[in-house]
Every structure is written in structure tokens, then in C-alpha cells.
Tab-separated table of C-alpha atoms in Angstrom:
chain	number	residue	atom	x	y	z
F	22	MET	CA	1.875	-23.625	-10.037
F	23	GLU	CA	-1.167	-21.576	-9.819
F	24	GLY	CA	-3.570	-19.892	-7.172
F	25	LYS	CA	-2.949	-19.864	-3.584
F	26	ASP	CA	0.011	-22.198	-3.489
F	27	GLU	CA	1.697	-19.967	-6.104
F	28	ASP	CA	1.059	-16.735	-3.601
F	29	VAL	CA	2.547	-18.547	-0.917
F	30	ARG	CA	5.627	-19.940	-2.512
F	31	VAL	CA	6.479	-16.298	-3.920
F	32	GLY	CA	5.633	-14.949	-0.515
F	33	ALA	CA	2.630	-12.832	-1.765
F	34	ASN	CA	0.756	-13.529	1.306
F	35	ARG	CA	3.603	-13.106	3.850
F	36	TYR	CA	2.246	-9.763	4.960
F	37	ARG	CA	-1.418	-9.708	5.079
F	38	GLU	CA	-3.659	-6.774	5.237
F	39	ARG	CA	-4.487	-6.246	8.887
F	40	GLN	CA	-8.458	-5.606	8.153
F	41	ALA	CA	-9.369	-5.758	4.648
F	42	ILE	CA	-12.629	-4.070	4.004
F	43	GLY	CA	-15.309	-6.565	3.283
F	44	THR	CA	-13.808	-9.609	5.264
F	45	ALA	CA	-15.603	-11.606	7.580
F	46	ALA	CA	-15.136	-11.854	11.726
F	47	GLN	CA	-12.552	-14.334	12.662
F	48	ALA	CA	-13.275	-17.516	14.795
F	49	GLU	CA	-13.874	-17.244	18.665
F	50	GLU	CA	-10.628	-16.708	20.729
F	51	ASP	CA	-10.301	-16.440	24.239
F	52	GLY	CA	-13.961	-16.976	25.124
F	53	LYS	CA	-15.006	-14.241	22.744
F	54	ASP	CA	-17.328	-14.596	19.809
F	55	TYR	CA	-15.150	-12.401	17.775
F	56	LYS	CA	-11.373	-11.703	17.505
F	57	GLU	CA	-9.803	-8.417	17.340
F	58	PRO	CA	-7.290	-7.822	14.345
F	59	PRO	CA	-3.804	-7.440	15.861
F	60	SER	CA	-2.338	-3.958	15.659
F	61	ALA	CA	-0.219	-3.108	12.902
F	62	PRO	CA	3.357	-2.023	13.674
F	63	LEU	CA	4.376	1.738	13.080
F	64	PHE	CA	7.169	0.462	10.690
F	65	GLU	CA	7.098	-2.924	9.012
F	66	ALA	CA	10.077	-2.836	6.606
F	67	GLY	CA	9.601	-6.418	5.351
F	68	GLU	CA	6.515	-5.215	3.557
F	69	LEU	CA	8.758	-3.755	0.921
F	70	SER	CA	9.868	-7.090	-0.220
F	71	SER	CA	6.609	-8.568	-0.579
F	72	TRP	CA	4.456	-8.835	-3.746
F	73	SER	CA	1.212	-8.434	-1.972
F	74	PHE	CA	2.288	-5.280	-0.798
F	75	TYR	CA	2.909	-3.926	-4.345
F	76	ARG	CA	-0.225	-5.557	-5.554
F	77	ALA	CA	-2.500	-3.857	-3.036
F	78	CYS	CA	-0.419	-0.445	-4.077
F	79	ILE	CA	-1.481	-1.254	-7.617
F	80	ALA	CA	-5.070	-2.132	-6.750
F	81	GLU	CA	-5.337	1.281	-5.111
F	82	PHE	CA	-3.781	3.083	-8.097
F	83	VAL	CA	-6.226	1.499	-10.489
F	84	ALA	CA	-9.273	1.891	-8.128
F	85	THR	CA	-8.524	5.599	-7.782
F	86	PHE	CA	-7.742	6.100	-11.682
F	87	LEU	CA	-11.154	4.460	-12.407
F	88	PHE	CA	-13.086	6.503	-9.803
F	89	LEU	CA	-11.693	9.676	-11.033
F	90	TYR	CA	-12.398	9.016	-14.529
F	91	ILE	CA	-16.104	8.027	-13.868
F	92	THR	CA	-17.005	10.826	-11.674
F	93	VAL	CA	-14.996	13.630	-13.318
F	94	LEU	CA	-16.750	12.680	-16.670
F	95	THR	CA	-20.000	12.746	-14.805
F	96	VAL	CA	-19.431	16.182	-13.165
F	97	MET	CA	-18.571	17.660	-16.727
F	98	GLY	CA	-21.636	16.066	-18.210
F	99	VAL	CA	-24.004	17.866	-15.853
F	100	ALA	CA	-21.964	21.206	-16.226
F	101	LYS	CA	-21.919	21.216	-19.894
F	102	SER	CA	-25.593	21.597	-20.124
F	103	SER	CA	-27.552	24.748	-19.808
F	104	SER	CA	-30.609	22.619	-18.725
F	105	LYS	CA	-29.999	20.266	-15.913
F	106	CYS	CA	-33.273	18.556	-17.080
F	107	ASN	CA	-31.073	17.029	-19.865
F	108	THR	CA	-28.357	15.500	-17.548
F	109	VAL	CA	-28.326	13.153	-14.396
F	110	GLY	CA	-28.321	16.545	-12.435
F	111	VAL	CA	-26.675	16.730	-8.642
F	112	GLN	CA	-28.481	13.347	-7.757
F	113	GLY	CA	-26.694	11.521	-10.394
F	114	ILE	CA	-23.377	13.062	-9.524
F	115	ALA	CA	-23.941	11.795	-6.092
F	116	TRP	CA	-24.807	8.380	-7.418
F	117	ALA	CA	-21.881	8.302	-9.630
F	118	PHE	CA	-19.541	8.810	-6.588
F	119	GLY	CA	-21.413	6.751	-4.052
F	120	GLY	CA	-21.726	3.723	-6.860
F	121	MET	CA	-18.084	3.841	-8.014
F	122	ILE	CA	-17.015	3.907	-4.370
F	123	PHE	CA	-19.408	0.666	-3.755
F	124	ALA	CA	-18.203	-1.266	-6.751
F	125	LEU	CA	-14.376	-0.323	-6.220
F	126	VAL	CA	-14.396	-1.155	-2.716
F	127	TYR	CA	-16.026	-4.488	-3.310
F	128	CYS	CA	-13.258	-5.152	-6.162
F	129	THR	CA	-10.442	-4.243	-4.092
F	130	ALA	CA	-11.253	-5.033	-0.728
F	131	GLY	CA	-9.702	-8.300	-0.583
F	132	ILE	CA	-6.350	-7.145	-2.124
F	133	SER	CA	-5.895	-3.744	-0.412
F	134	GLY	CA	-8.711	-3.222	1.855
F	135	GLY	CA	-10.196	-0.858	-0.845
F	136	HIS	CA	-9.475	2.639	0.766
F	137	ILE	CA	-9.266	4.569	-2.429
F	138	ASN	CA	-8.966	7.674	-0.309
F	139	PRO	CA	-6.021	9.178	1.593
F	140	ALA	CA	-8.330	10.253	4.585
F	141	VAL	CA	-9.759	6.593	4.986
F	142	THR	CA	-6.123	5.393	4.881
F	143	PHE	CA	-5.094	8.195	7.535
F	144	GLY	CA	-8.126	7.157	9.864
F	145	LEU	CA	-7.281	3.566	9.661
F	146	PHE	CA	-3.428	4.242	10.351
F	147	LEU	CA	-4.396	6.128	13.484
F	148	ALA	CA	-6.500	3.079	14.577
F	149	ARG	CA	-3.271	0.910	14.041
F	150	LYS	CA	-5.103	-0.909	11.234
F	151	LEU	CA	-2.084	-0.653	8.914
F	152	SER	CA	1.628	0.206	9.127
F	153	LEU	CA	2.955	3.638	8.299
F	154	THR	CA	4.899	2.090	5.306
F	155	ARG	CA	1.627	0.939	3.811
F	156	ALA	CA	-0.306	4.169	4.495
F	157	VAL	CA	2.459	6.108	2.826
F	158	PHE	CA	2.583	4.047	-0.166
F	159	TYR	CA	-1.019	3.987	-0.343
F	160	ILE	CA	-1.603	7.692	-0.280
F	161	MET	CA	1.093	7.898	-2.794
F	162	PHE	CA	-0.640	5.626	-5.142
F	163	GLN	CA	-4.078	7.059	-4.605
F	164	CYS	CA	-2.826	10.617	-5.526
F	165	LEU	CA	-1.089	9.313	-8.645
F	166	GLY	CA	-4.195	7.252	-9.873
F	167	ALA	CA	-6.362	10.429	-9.273
F	168	ILE	CA	-3.869	12.448	-11.337
F	169	CYS	CA	-3.833	9.828	-14.215
F	170	GLY	CA	-7.526	9.627	-14.184
F	171	ALA	CA	-8.082	13.377	-14.527
F	172	LEU	CA	-5.311	13.509	-17.068
F	173	VAL	CA	-7.140	10.775	-19.098
F	174	VAL	CA	-10.260	12.625	-19.163
F	175	LYS	CA	-8.517	15.760	-20.302
F	176	GLY	CA	-6.867	13.778	-22.921
F	177	PHE	CA	-10.153	12.644	-24.270
F	178	GLN	CA	-11.959	16.150	-23.947
F	179	PRO	CA	-9.379	18.948	-23.711
F	180	HIS	CA	-11.477	22.051	-24.517
F	181	GLN	CA	-14.539	20.730	-22.544
F	182	PHE	CA	-12.291	19.748	-19.483
F	183	GLU	CA	-10.690	23.496	-19.517
F	184	ARG	CA	-13.890	25.415	-20.204
F	185	LEU	CA	-15.772	23.255	-17.379
F	186	GLY	CA	-13.420	23.539	-14.737
F	187	GLY	CA	-12.143	19.901	-14.660
F	188	ALA	CA	-14.609	18.805	-11.844
F	189	ALA	CA	-12.019	20.684	-9.379
F	190	ASN	CA	-13.280	21.379	-5.978
F	191	SER	CA	-13.689	24.980	-4.726
F	192	VAL	CA	-15.795	26.521	-1.840
F	193	SER	CA	-19.064	28.197	-3.318
F	194	ARG	CA	-19.006	31.827	-3.111
F	195	THR	CA	-22.074	31.887	-1.018
F	196	TYR	CA	-20.354	29.976	1.829
F	197	SER	CA	-17.256	30.996	4.026
F	198	LYS	CA	-14.065	29.191	4.015
F	199	GLY	CA	-14.868	28.220	7.621
F	200	GLY	CA	-18.219	26.611	6.207
F	201	GLY	CA	-16.455	24.912	3.638
F	202	LEU	CA	-13.837	23.325	6.202
F	203	GLY	CA	-16.617	22.352	8.301
F	204	ALA	CA	-18.646	20.682	5.724
F	205	GLU	CA	-15.344	18.625	4.506
F	206	ILE	CA	-14.726	17.659	8.211
F	207	VAL	CA	-18.138	16.246	9.123
F	208	GLY	CA	-18.653	14.651	5.575
F	209	THR	CA	-15.356	12.728	5.745
F	210	PHE	CA	-16.211	11.843	9.589
F	211	VAL	CA	-19.447	10.187	8.314
F	212	LEU	CA	-17.393	8.281	5.567
F	213	VAL	CA	-14.668	7.322	7.804
F	214	TYR	CA	-17.136	6.400	10.643
F	215	THR	CA	-18.975	4.348	8.420
F	216	VAL	CA	-15.981	2.387	7.332
F	217	PHE	CA	-14.957	1.448	10.806
F	218	SER	CA	-18.503	0.489	11.535
F	219	ALA	CA	-18.673	-1.579	8.495
F	220	THR	CA	-15.423	-3.488	9.100
F	221	ASP	CA	-15.921	-3.870	12.840
F	222	ALA	CA	-14.870	-7.670	13.791
F	223	LYS	CA	-17.093	-7.410	16.846
F	224	ARG	CA	-20.266	-5.965	15.261
F	225	ASN	CA	-19.816	-8.501	12.040
F	226	ALA	CA	-19.820	-11.500	14.654
F	227	ARG	CA	-22.629	-10.248	16.611
F	228	ASP	CA	-24.704	-9.012	14.165
F	229	SER	CA	-24.104	-11.893	11.553
F	230	HIS	CA	-27.907	-12.318	11.611
F	231	VAL	CA	-27.943	-9.309	9.589
F	232	PRO	CA	-26.944	-9.625	6.007
F	233	ILE	CA	-24.590	-6.887	5.212
F	234	LEU	CA	-22.035	-6.324	2.349
F	235	ALA	CA	-19.387	-3.652	3.683
F	236	PRO	CA	-19.143	-1.755	0.582
F	237	LEU	CA	-22.723	-1.206	0.589
F	238	PRO	CA	-22.994	1.218	3.632
F	239	ILE	CA	-19.689	2.801	2.676
F	240	GLY	CA	-21.086	3.777	-0.856
F	241	PHE	CA	-24.286	4.904	0.513
F	242	ALA	CA	-22.328	7.116	2.863
F	243	VAL	CA	-20.570	8.779	0.051
F	244	PHE	CA	-23.824	9.339	-1.869
F	245	LEU	CA	-25.543	10.913	1.170
F	246	VAL	CA	-22.581	13.241	2.013
F	247	HIS	CA	-22.442	14.300	-1.707
F	248	LEU	CA	-25.868	15.224	-1.556
F	249	ALA	CA	-25.443	17.444	1.557
F	250	THR	CA	-22.170	19.015	0.450
F	251	ILE	CA	-22.080	19.407	-3.418
F	252	PRO	CA	-23.784	22.906	-3.100
F	253	VAL	CA	-20.950	23.927	-0.468
F	254	THR	CA	-17.772	22.695	-1.890
F	255	GLY	CA	-18.356	20.426	-4.715
F	256	THR	CA	-17.678	17.636	-1.955
F	257	GLY	CA	-14.237	16.538	-1.639
F	258	ILE	CA	-13.812	14.264	1.301
F	259	ASN	CA	-11.198	12.595	-0.580
F	260	PRO	CA	-7.777	14.605	-0.723
F	261	ALA	CA	-6.479	12.531	-3.924
F	262	ARG	CA	-9.811	13.126	-5.729
F	263	SER	CA	-9.438	16.926	-4.953
F	264	LEU	CA	-5.767	16.700	-5.800
F	265	GLY	CA	-5.851	15.007	-9.084
F	266	ALA	CA	-8.691	17.347	-10.481
F	267	ALA	CA	-6.961	20.432	-9.363
F	268	LEU	CA	-3.400	19.586	-10.603
F	269	VAL	CA	-4.683	18.646	-14.056
F	270	TYR	CA	-7.048	21.801	-14.629
F	271	ASN	CA	-4.470	23.741	-12.759
F	272	LYS	CA	-6.058	27.245	-12.495
F	273	ASP	CA	-5.916	29.821	-9.658
F	274	GLN	CA	-9.564	28.896	-8.860
F	275	ALA	CA	-8.648	25.270	-8.320
F	276	TRP	CA	-5.788	26.118	-5.836
F	277	ASP	CA	-7.296	29.071	-3.851
F	278	ASP	CA	-9.321	26.805	-1.312
F	279	HIS	CA	-7.169	23.750	-1.915
F	280	TRP	CA	-5.944	23.481	1.702
F	281	ILE	CA	-9.527	23.036	2.787
F	282	PHE	CA	-9.882	19.622	1.051
F	283	TRP	CA	-6.827	18.286	2.705
F	284	VAL	CA	-7.040	19.734	6.233
F	285	GLY	CA	-10.663	19.080	6.313
F	286	PRO	CA	-10.932	15.503	5.491
F	287	PHE	CA	-7.806	14.635	7.625
F	288	ILE	CA	-9.243	16.395	10.641
F	289	GLY	CA	-12.536	14.337	9.951
F	290	ALA	CA	-10.968	11.023	9.673
F	291	ALA	CA	-8.992	11.495	12.775
F	292	LEU	CA	-12.209	12.394	14.870
F	293	ALA	CA	-13.908	9.149	13.471
F	294	ALA	CA	-10.842	7.012	14.273
F	295	LEU	CA	-10.795	8.498	17.902
F	296	TYR	CA	-14.525	8.216	18.175
F	297	HIS	CA	-14.899	4.739	17.219
F	298	GLN	CA	-11.735	3.315	19.163
F	299	ILE	CA	-12.152	5.247	22.329
F	300	VAL	CA	-15.980	5.973	22.572
F	301	ILE	CA	-17.710	3.065	20.596
F	302	ARG	CA	-15.224	0.338	21.203
F	303	ALA	CA	-13.446	1.780	24.225
F	304	ILE	CA	-10.169	-0.112	22.991
F	305	PRO	CA	-7.447	1.704	25.077
F	306	PHE	CA	-9.353	1.041	28.292
F	307	LYS	CA	-10.160	-2.454	27.888
F	308	SER	CA	-9.218	-4.404	30.914
F	309	LYS	CA	-6.895	-7.360	30.609
């Protein structure tokens, strides 16, 4: 037995993703022209016995692995040249990050939701788009994928990796730690807010006359944030990306400011979730 019937038989679709990135709005219900995805329970122990859950975790691992592999190589390619005219430059780095997010979200949206970022997972968890069980496992697999991606780059080019800093994030000497933290908060806010907007069931239904592919604005948001914050922090906005590069490089300069690349993105993601849920959608105050 192949395809969907096989998935149903083995229980692969028993626990479906709550609001996978890139999915279309659902049919009209209760007089609305859209349907709100149901809130995820805090704990959903049954997920742990479902193949679709582990399939989603593997998809997050592979996507984050590929993300680190391509982007770390791009950063190193720019860093090793004495003349930036011979490389893709800062704009090329920004395109590499944004382009990879676009491609990987497109590929994994229907399987895991295409988070590829603990901050995105955290923001969607706060908005009750996925369970705590799924959020914890996603973050674990994202971090493992990032570490493996950086390890493969180091394995291919060990001397270059060490000499060029392994694309590890750090706050520029011309900026304060507070400035770096602020850049990470605002940058992650832009990203997570875009994720919420691009996957909003109400927006997708009522703006259906405007053809939009959810991964496109998300990738473009990553691109623009990198253009703005590469000079400040090298642009984290993704704790898994920062952890993978720092852990494999493993020098003091990679760890001195590392807390910024966790605290900043998580604060930014939380603010984006609150803004979208409470201000934009006013979901907590919706009348029955």
C-alpha cells in the first residue's frame, strides 16, 4: 500500500500539524469565510507514538543542517577574500540566508511547518499553534541539525574554518551589547511577525485574490534583516544557527556574547506572538 492510505494505516497523519506554513485557508465555518486552526494542547503525549511527529522532527533536522551548511560556507567565502569585490559580499550573504529559508520552508512546510528556527517555534508555541512536546523536540532537532551542518563544513575545510571564525556570531566592536541585543530583538520580531502574517488563515481567505506563497515573504524578511544587522551582530535571529557555529568553532570570542543570540530572538519572538494575537487578531478578546 502506498501514499496517503499507507500513512493513514500506520497512523502517520493521526496528529497533524496545527498550522503548517504554506497551507491554504480552510472552508467556511459558522458563517465565517475562514476557519481558525484549533489551539494545540500544552501536552500531547500521543504524538510520541506517531510517525508523522518523528518525520516532522527529522525534516527540521535536515532543513537546519542544510541551512547551516550553505550559509556558513557563504560567510567563509566572503571572509577569506581580501577584496570583497571578488566575493558575493554582504548582499550575497543576506541572499544566501534569505534564499535558503525560502527554499527550505517551501520544502518542509507541509511536513513540519518549516520552522528551521527555535525562535519561530517558540513564537508559534506561545500562540498555541503547536504543543510543548512538539516545540521541545523541534528545538532539539534544529540545534542538532545546526551543529551537524557546521561540523560538515569544518570537516571539509578545517583550517579555513578555524582561521575564518566559523561564521560564529558576535557583537561588532563598534556596537554595545545593548545595541546587539536590540538588533536581535527587532530582527527576530520582523521575522516572526512575517511568519504569523504569511500563515494567517483569515488573511489567506480574505486576500485570496492576491496570489502569495508563504515562504516568499518569510525568506525576504530574513534577507532584509540580514542587510540591516550583519554589521551589528553578524545577524543571529536564529539560536540554532548561532549555537551550531559557536559550538563547532568553540573559541572565547564565539561565547562572549552568545547569550544575546538566545535572549534577543526569544524576546523578539514573544513580542511578535503577543502583537499578532492580541493587537492584530484580538483573539483573546473575541466575543463568543
